PDB file of C-alpha atoms and ligand atoms in Angstrom:
ATOM      1  CA  MET H   1      12.341   8.210   4.332  1.00  0.00           C
ATOM      2  CA  PRO H   2      13.569   4.712   5.277  1.00  0.00           C
ATOM      3  CA  TRP H   3      14.836   3.953   1.791  1.00  0.00           C
ATOM      4  CA  ARG H   4      16.073   0.382   1.351  1.00  0.00           C
ATOM      5  CA  ASN H   5      19.678  -0.211   0.351  1.00  0.00           C
ATOM      6  CA  ASP H   6      18.770  -2.774  -2.327  1.00  0.00           C
ATOM      7  CA  ARG H   7      21.676  -2.880  -4.797  1.00  0.00           C
ATOM      8  CA  SER H   8      20.479  -6.046  -6.544  1.00  0.00           C
ATOM      9  CA  GLY H   9      16.932  -4.655  -6.858  1.00  0.00           C
ATOM     10  CA  LEU H  10      18.324  -1.447  -8.359  1.00  0.00           C
ATOM     11  CA  GLU H  11      20.443  -3.362 -10.897  1.00  0.00           C
ATOM     12  CA  THR H  12      17.548  -5.690 -11.791  1.00  0.00           C
ATOM     13  CA  TRP H  13      15.424  -2.574 -12.442  1.00  0.00           C
ATOM     14  CA  GLN H  14      18.198  -0.986 -14.526  1.00  0.00           C
ATOM     15  CA  ARG H  15      18.423  -4.139 -16.666  1.00  0.00           C
ATOM     16  CA  GLY H  16      14.643  -4.365 -17.099  1.00  0.00           C
ATOM     17  CA  GLU H  17      14.316  -7.786 -15.380  1.00  0.00           C
ATOM     18  CA  THR H  18      11.794  -7.025 -12.606  1.00  0.00           C
ATOM     19  CA  GLY H  19       9.143  -9.397 -14.005  1.00  0.00           C
ATOM     20  CA  PHE H  20       6.665  -6.518 -14.607  1.00  0.00           C
ATOM     21  CA  PRO H  21       6.371  -6.220 -18.428  1.00  0.00           C
ATOM     22  CA  LEU H  22       5.642  -2.492 -18.664  1.00  0.00           C
ATOM     23  CA  VAL H  23       8.485  -1.660 -16.257  1.00  0.00           C
ATOM     24  CA  ASP H  24      10.923  -3.983 -18.037  1.00  0.00           C
ATOM     25  CA  ALA H  25       9.938  -2.810 -21.536  1.00  0.00           C
ATOM     26  CA  GLY H  26      10.430   0.801 -20.442  1.00  0.00           C
ATOM     27  CA  MET H  27      13.822   0.130 -18.879  1.00  0.00           C
ATOM     28  CA  ARG H  28      15.031  -1.806 -21.923  1.00  0.00           C
ATOM     29  CA  GLU H  29      13.804   0.926 -24.303  1.00  0.00           C
ATOM     30  CA  LEU H  30      15.661   3.445 -22.133  1.00  0.00           C
ATOM     31  CA  TRP H  31      18.878   1.381 -22.368  1.00  0.00           C
ATOM     32  CA  GLN H  32      18.589   0.791 -26.117  1.00  0.00           C
ATOM     33  CA  ARG H  33      17.206   4.173 -27.248  1.00  0.00           C
ATOM     34  CA  GLY H  34      18.097   6.581 -24.447  1.00  0.00           C
ATOM     35  CA  TRP H  35      14.438   7.677 -24.449  1.00  0.00           C
ATOM     36  CA  LEU H  36      11.026   6.498 -23.221  1.00  0.00           C
ATOM     37  CA  HIS H  37       7.523   7.933 -23.153  1.00  0.00           C
ATOM     38  CA  ASN H  38       6.421   9.961 -20.124  1.00  0.00           C
ATOM     39  CA  ARG H  39       3.961   7.235 -19.089  1.00  0.00           C
ATOM     40  CA  ALA H  40       6.765   4.645 -19.008  1.00  0.00           C
ATOM     41  CA  ARG H  41       8.928   7.109 -17.064  1.00  0.00           C
ATOM     42  CA  MET H  42       6.242   7.504 -14.393  1.00  0.00           C
ATOM     43  CA  VAL H  43       5.585   3.739 -14.123  1.00  0.00           C
ATOM     44  CA  THR H  44       9.298   2.773 -13.958  1.00  0.00           C
ATOM     45  CA  ALA H  45      10.050   5.554 -11.453  1.00  0.00           C
ATOM     46  CA  SER H  46       7.111   4.605  -9.246  1.00  0.00           C
ATOM     47  CA  PHE H  47       8.235   0.965  -9.297  1.00  0.00           C
ATOM     48  CA  LEU H  48      11.744   1.837  -8.079  1.00  0.00           C
ATOM     49  CA  THR H  49      10.686   4.298  -5.358  1.00  0.00           C
ATOM     50  CA  LYS H  50       7.508   2.568  -4.145  1.00  0.00           C
ATOM     51  CA  ASP H  51       7.678  -1.158  -4.985  1.00  0.00           C
ATOM     52  CA  LEU H  52      11.412  -1.436  -4.233  1.00  0.00           C
ATOM     53  CA  LEU H  53      11.529   1.525  -1.820  1.00  0.00           C
ATOM     54  CA  VAL H  54      14.848   2.587  -3.332  1.00  0.00           C
ATOM     55  CA  ASP H  55      15.952   6.239  -3.015  1.00  0.00           C
ATOM     56  CA  TRP H  56      14.650   8.352  -5.926  1.00  0.00           C
ATOM     57  CA  ARG H  57      18.154   9.798  -6.336  1.00  0.00           C
ATOM     58  CA  GLU H  58      19.419   6.383  -7.516  1.00  0.00           C
ATOM     59  CA  GLY H  59      16.755   6.422 -10.220  1.00  0.00           C
ATOM     60  CA  ALA H  60      17.467  10.018 -11.182  1.00  0.00           C
ATOM     61  CA  ARG H  61      21.164   9.163 -11.442  1.00  0.00           C
ATOM     62  CA  TRP H  62      20.435   6.260 -13.837  1.00  0.00           C
ATOM     63  CA  TYR H  63      18.103   8.395 -15.971  1.00  0.00           C
ATOM     64  CA  TRP H  64      20.727  11.175 -16.008  1.00  0.00           C
ATOM     65  CA  ASP H  65      23.239   8.623 -17.310  1.00  0.00           C
ATOM     66  CA  THR H  66      20.991   7.039 -19.955  1.00  0.00           C
ATOM     67  CA  LEU H  67      18.463   9.632 -21.206  1.00  0.00           C
ATOM     68  CA  VAL H  68      19.355  11.540 -24.392  1.00  0.00           C
ATOM     69  CA  ASP H  69      17.065  14.366 -23.202  1.00  0.00           C
ATOM     70  CA  ALA H  70      18.425  14.296 -19.639  1.00  0.00           C
ATOM     71  CA  ASP H  71      17.663  17.692 -18.097  1.00  0.00           C
ATOM     72  CA  LEU H  72      18.705  18.474 -14.525  1.00  0.00           C
ATOM     73  CA  ALA H  73      15.558  20.423 -13.640  1.00  0.00           C
ATOM     74  CA  ASN H  74      13.009  18.158 -15.369  1.00  0.00           C
ATOM     75  CA  ASN H  75      14.659  14.936 -14.248  1.00  0.00           C
ATOM     76  CA  THR H  76      15.127  15.945 -10.608  1.00  0.00           C
ATOM     77  CA  LEU H  77      11.674  17.440 -10.162  1.00  0.00           C
ATOM     78  CA  GLU H  78       9.938  14.616 -11.987  1.00  0.00           C
ATOM     79  CA  TRP H  79      11.635  11.983  -9.804  1.00  0.00           C
ATOM     80  CA  GLN H  80      10.641  13.940  -6.728  1.00  0.00           C
ATOM     81  CA  TRP H  81       7.110  14.205  -8.111  1.00  0.00           C
ATOM     82  CA  VAL H  82       6.882  10.442  -8.430  1.00  0.00           C
ATOM     83  CA  ALA H  83       8.646   9.806  -5.084  1.00  0.00           C
ATOM     84  CA  GLY H  84       6.294  12.091  -3.148  1.00  0.00           C
ATOM     85  CA  SER H  85       8.902  14.658  -2.102  1.00  0.00           C
ATOM     86  CA  GLY H  86       9.780  18.055  -3.548  1.00  0.00           C
ATOM     87  CA  ALA H  87       7.900  21.243  -4.401  1.00  0.00           C
ATOM     88  CA  ASP H  88       4.708  19.939  -6.089  1.00  0.00           C
ATOM     89  CA  ALA H  89       4.873  16.244  -5.409  1.00  0.00           C
ATOM     90  CA  ALA H  90       2.086  13.812  -6.147  1.00  0.00           C
ATOM     91  CA  PRO H  91       0.613  12.495  -2.875  1.00  0.00           C
ATOM     92  CA  TYR H  92       2.924   9.711  -1.650  1.00  0.00           C
ATOM     93  CA  HIS H  93       0.075   7.244  -1.324  1.00  0.00           C
ATOM     94  CA  ARG H  94      -0.568   7.475  -5.057  1.00  0.00           C
ATOM     95  CA  ILE H  95       1.205   4.293  -6.122  1.00  0.00           C
ATOM     96  CA  PHE H  96       1.094   3.098  -9.717  1.00  0.00           C
ATOM     97  CA  ASN H  97       0.061  -0.553 -10.081  1.00  0.00           C
ATOM     98  CA  PRO H  98       2.424  -1.748 -12.865  1.00  0.00           C
ATOM     99  CA  ASP H  99      -0.012  -4.438 -14.016  1.00  0.00           C
ATOM    100  CA  THR H 100      -3.043  -2.143 -14.116  1.00  0.00           C
ATOM    101  CA  GLN H 101      -0.966   0.455 -15.965  1.00  0.00           C
ATOM    102  CA  ALA H 102       0.051  -2.223 -18.487  1.00  0.00           C
ATOM    103  CA  SER H 103      -3.539  -3.287 -19.145  1.00  0.00           C
ATOM    104  CA  ARG H 104      -4.549   0.374 -19.593  1.00  0.00           C
ATOM    105  CA  PHE H 105      -1.634   1.704 -21.654  1.00  0.00           C
ATOM    106  CA  ASP H 106      -0.397  -1.444 -23.397  1.00  0.00           C
ATOM    107  CA  PRO H 107      -3.641  -3.471 -23.621  1.00  0.00           C
ATOM    108  CA  ASP H 108      -2.448  -5.737 -26.446  1.00  0.00           C
ATOM    109  CA  GLY H 109       1.078  -6.062 -25.023  1.00  0.00           C
ATOM    110  CA  ALA H 110       2.628  -4.694 -28.242  1.00  0.00           C
ATOM    111  CA  TYR H 111       4.971  -2.311 -26.401  1.00  0.00           C
ATOM    112  CA  ALA H 112       6.148  -5.087 -24.064  1.00  0.00           C
ATOM    113  CA  ALA H 113       6.620  -7.531 -26.970  1.00  0.00           C
ATOM    114  CA  ARG H 114       8.637  -4.925 -28.884  1.00  0.00           C
ATOM    115  CA  TRP H 115      11.209  -4.444 -26.104  1.00  0.00           C
ATOM    116  CA  LEU H 116      11.064  -7.818 -24.322  1.00  0.00           C
ATOM    117  CA  GLY H 117      10.716 -10.067 -27.374  1.00  0.00           C
ATOM    118  CA  GLU H 118       8.649 -13.264 -27.385  1.00  0.00           C
ATOM    119  CA  GLY H 119      11.019 -15.316 -25.165  1.00  0.00           C
ATOM    120  CA  PRO H 120      10.494 -16.322 -21.485  1.00  0.00           C
ATOM    121  CA  ARG H 121      10.009 -13.465 -19.033  1.00  0.00           C
ATOM    122  CA  PRO H 122      11.414 -13.196 -15.502  1.00  0.00           C
ATOM    123  CA  GLU H 123       9.223 -13.875 -12.463  1.00  0.00           C
ATOM    124  CA  PRO H 124       8.062 -10.722 -10.585  1.00  0.00           C
ATOM    125  CA  ILE H 125      10.734  -9.770  -8.026  1.00  0.00           C
ATOM    126  CA  VAL H 126       8.141  -8.350  -5.619  1.00  0.00           C
ATOM    127  CA  ASP H 127       4.477  -8.924  -4.728  1.00  0.00           C
ATOM    128  CA  HIS H 128       3.025  -5.523  -5.669  1.00  0.00           C
ATOM    129  CA  ALA H 129       0.293  -5.612  -3.002  1.00  0.00           C
ATOM    130  CA  LEU H 130       2.834  -6.356  -0.239  1.00  0.00           C
ATOM    131  CA  ALA H 131       5.302  -3.805  -1.611  1.00  0.00           C
ATOM    132  CA  ARG H 132       2.577  -1.169  -1.738  1.00  0.00           C
ATOM    133  CA  ARG H 133       1.714  -1.901   1.910  1.00  0.00           C
ATOM    134  CA  ARG H 134       5.399  -1.619   2.869  1.00  0.00           C
ATOM    135  CA  ALA H 135       5.704   1.741   1.106  1.00  0.00           C
ATOM    136  CA  LEU H 136       2.561   3.137   2.751  1.00  0.00           C
ATOM    137  CA  ASP H 137       3.757   1.919   6.182  1.00  0.00           C
ATOM    138  CA  ALA H 138       7.131   3.601   5.652  1.00  0.00           C
ATOM    139  CA  TYR H 139       5.410   6.837   4.714  1.00  0.00           C
ATOM    140  CA  GLU H 140       3.001   6.541   7.675  1.00  0.00           C
ATOM    141  CA  LYS H 141       6.009   6.128   9.983  1.00  0.00           C
ATOM    142  CA  ILE H 142       7.613   9.396   8.878  1.00  0.00           C
ATOM    143  CA  ARG H 143       4.266  11.175   8.825  1.00  0.00           C
ATOM    144  CA  ARG H 144       3.673  10.147  12.444  1.00  0.00           C
ATOM    145  CA  SER H 145       7.228  11.052  13.467  1.00  0.00           C
ATOM    146  CA  ARG H 146       6.603  14.515  12.048  1.00  0.00           C
ATOM    147  CA  GLY H 147       3.333  14.743  13.972  1.00  0.00           C
ATOM    148  CA  SER H 148       1.088  17.501  12.599  1.00  0.00           C
ATOM    149  CA  ARG H 149       4.096  19.529  11.470  1.00  0.00           C
ATOM    150  CA  GLY H 150       3.823  20.207   7.729  1.00  0.00           C
ATOM    151  CA  ARG H 151       0.139  19.245   7.497  1.00  0.00           C
ATOM    152  CA  ARG H 152      -1.705  21.799   5.375  1.00  0.00           C
ATOM    153  CA  PRO H 153      -4.297  23.669   7.501  1.00  0.00           C
ATOM    154  CA  ALA H 154      -7.976  23.176   6.645  1.00  0.00           C
ATOM    155  CA  PRO H 155      -9.265  25.897   4.264  1.00  0.00           C
ATOM    156  CA  GLY H 156     -10.022  29.120   6.192  1.00  0.00           C
ATOM    157  CA  ARG H 157      -8.306  27.879   9.368  1.00  0.00           C
ATOM    158  CA  SER H 158      -4.905  29.130  10.513  1.00  0.00           C
ATOM    159  CA  PRO H 159      -2.154  26.537  10.892  1.00  0.00           C
ATOM    160  CA  THR H 160      -1.785  27.076  14.634  1.00  0.00           C
TER     161      THR H 160
HETATM  162  C1  LIG U 201      10.812  10.178 -13.717  1.00  0.00           C
HETATM  163  C2  LIG U 201      10.803  11.179 -14.858  1.00  0.00           C
HETATM  164  C3  LIG U 201      11.993  11.703 -15.326  1.00  0.00           C
HETATM  165  C4  LIG U 201      11.989  12.661 -16.355  1.00  0.00           C
HETATM  166  N1  LIG U 201      13.193  13.140 -16.815  1.00  0.00           N
HETATM  167  C5  LIG U 201      13.191  14.099 -17.792  1.00  0.00           C
HETATM  168  C6  LIG U 201      14.435  14.643 -18.291  1.00  0.00           C
HETATM  169  O1  LIG U 201      15.531  14.290 -17.842  1.00  0.00           O
HETATM  170  N2  LIG U 201      14.372  15.559 -19.303  1.00  0.00           N
HETATM  171  C7  LIG U 201      13.164  16.006 -19.824  1.00  0.00           C
HETATM  172  O2  LIG U 201      13.168  16.840 -20.736  1.00  0.00           O
HETATM  173  N3  LIG U 201      11.977  15.524 -19.366  1.00  0.00           N
HETATM  174  C8  LIG U 201      11.974  14.594 -18.369  1.00  0.00           C
HETATM  175  N4  LIG U 201      10.758  14.067 -17.940  1.00  0.00           N
HETATM  176  C9  LIG U 201       9.509  14.665 -18.459  1.00  0.00           C
HETATM  177  C10 LIG U 201       8.899  14.019 -19.697  1.00  0.00           C
HETATM  178  O3  LIG U 201       8.802  12.638 -19.499  1.00  0.00           O
HETATM  179  C11 LIG U 201       9.705  14.291 -20.977  1.00  0.00           C
HETATM  180  O4  LIG U 201       9.947  15.653 -21.114  1.00  0.00           O
HETATM  181  C12 LIG U 201       8.946  13.828 -22.234  1.00  0.00           C
HETATM  182  O5  LIG U 201       8.484  12.532 -22.087  1.00  0.00           O
HETATM  183  C13 LIG U 201       9.910  13.888 -23.397  1.00  0.00           C
HETATM  184  O6  LIG U 201       9.294  13.391 -24.541  1.00  0.00           O
HETATM  185  P1  LIG U 201       8.973  14.346 -25.766  1.00  0.00           P
HETATM  186  O7  LIG U 201      10.148  15.172 -26.061  1.00  0.00           O
HETATM  187  O8  LIG U 201       8.368  13.483 -26.840  1.00  0.00           O
HETATM  188  O9  LIG U 201       7.870  15.235 -25.107  1.00  0.00           O
HETATM  189  P2  LIG U 201       6.644  15.992 -25.737  1.00  0.00           P
HETATM  190  O10 LIG U 201       5.417  15.423 -25.129  1.00  0.00           O
HETATM  191  O11 LIG U 201       6.739  16.114 -27.229  1.00  0.00           O
HETATM  192  O12 LIG U 201       6.873  17.473 -25.076  1.00  0.00           O
HETATM  193  C14 LIG U 201       7.742  18.417 -25.688  1.00  0.00           C
HETATM  194  C15 LIG U 201       8.702  18.977 -24.655  1.00  0.00           C
HETATM  195  O13 LIG U 201       8.005  19.505 -23.512  1.00  0.00           O
HETATM  196  C16 LIG U 201       8.745  19.259 -22.326  1.00  0.00           C
HETATM  197  N5  LIG U 201       7.972  18.351 -21.460  1.00  0.00           N
HETATM  198  C17 LIG U 201       7.018  17.472 -21.844  1.00  0.00           C
HETATM  199  N6  LIG U 201       6.505  16.825 -20.781  1.00  0.00           N
HETATM  200  C18 LIG U 201       7.159  17.327 -19.701  1.00  0.00           C
HETATM  201  C19 LIG U 201       7.089  17.073 -18.306  1.00  0.00           C
HETATM  202  N7  LIG U 201       6.249  16.160 -17.786  1.00  0.00           N
HETATM  203  N8  LIG U 201       7.913  17.755 -17.480  1.00  0.00           N
HETATM  204  C20 LIG U 201       8.758  18.659 -17.974  1.00  0.00           C
HETATM  205  N9  LIG U 201       8.886  18.962 -19.271  1.00  0.00           N
HETATM  206  C21 LIG U 201       8.118  18.287 -20.123  1.00  0.00           C
HETATM  207  C22 LIG U 201      10.038  18.570 -22.733  1.00  0.00           C
HETATM  208  O14 LIG U 201      11.036  19.499 -22.928  1.00  0.00           O
HETATM  209  C23 LIG U 201       9.629  17.908 -24.055  1.00  0.00           C
HETATM  210  O15 LIG U 201      10.719  17.676 -24.877  1.00  0.00           O
HETATM  211  C24 LIG U 201      10.746  13.096 -16.913  1.00  0.00           C
HETATM  212  C25 LIG U 201       9.531  12.543 -16.455  1.00  0.00           C
HETATM  213  C26 LIG U 201       9.554  11.591 -15.438  1.00  0.00           C
HETATM  214  C27 LIG U 201       8.261  11.018 -14.950  1.00  0.00           C
END
């Protein structure tokens, strides 16, 4: 996977300053409480690996360092699930839209207000639509480079 070496993006994500309220609220809750709800874990992890195209292992390392319930198996497999790699990964092209997730799971903005306060909020550091396209193109590139290898055969048909 052509992960981007984006140190400043990674640190902005760690500090909860990406400009996406649900992502930032989750990352700030993680820093202050060492815990966040599974939904916030999925949305923050998807943002790092898909919107910023940063290696899932960087995210797993930060969670390992900050989560009070850090568990090697759960953390590693869950990050791979979100990133589209690993044993039972979610399809790579399933990319969480952080704004749609916020309107669904924090419709009144109470969660964001709790962890971000009422003050000014940072501007979004990426255009989600463009970032999504970039992630899908990156995935398409490796899918093509692998050719048909690894594609699951149609039901009832042998792989060869
Ligand atoms: C990117 C990412 C990283 C994660 N890292 C961890 C981690 O380091 N440690 C960890 O325990 N869980 C991890 N999870 C799974 C899940 O988010 C947490 O287990 C759950 O949110 C913990 O909250 P709770 O104790 O209130 O869970 P509850 O909903 O009360 O569930 C009770 C227990 O069931 C287990 N559990 C619940 N959901 C999951 C799940 N999706 N996968 C595996 N076990 C689960 C946990 O042991 C949890 O404590 C991660 C999920 C994601 C998306």
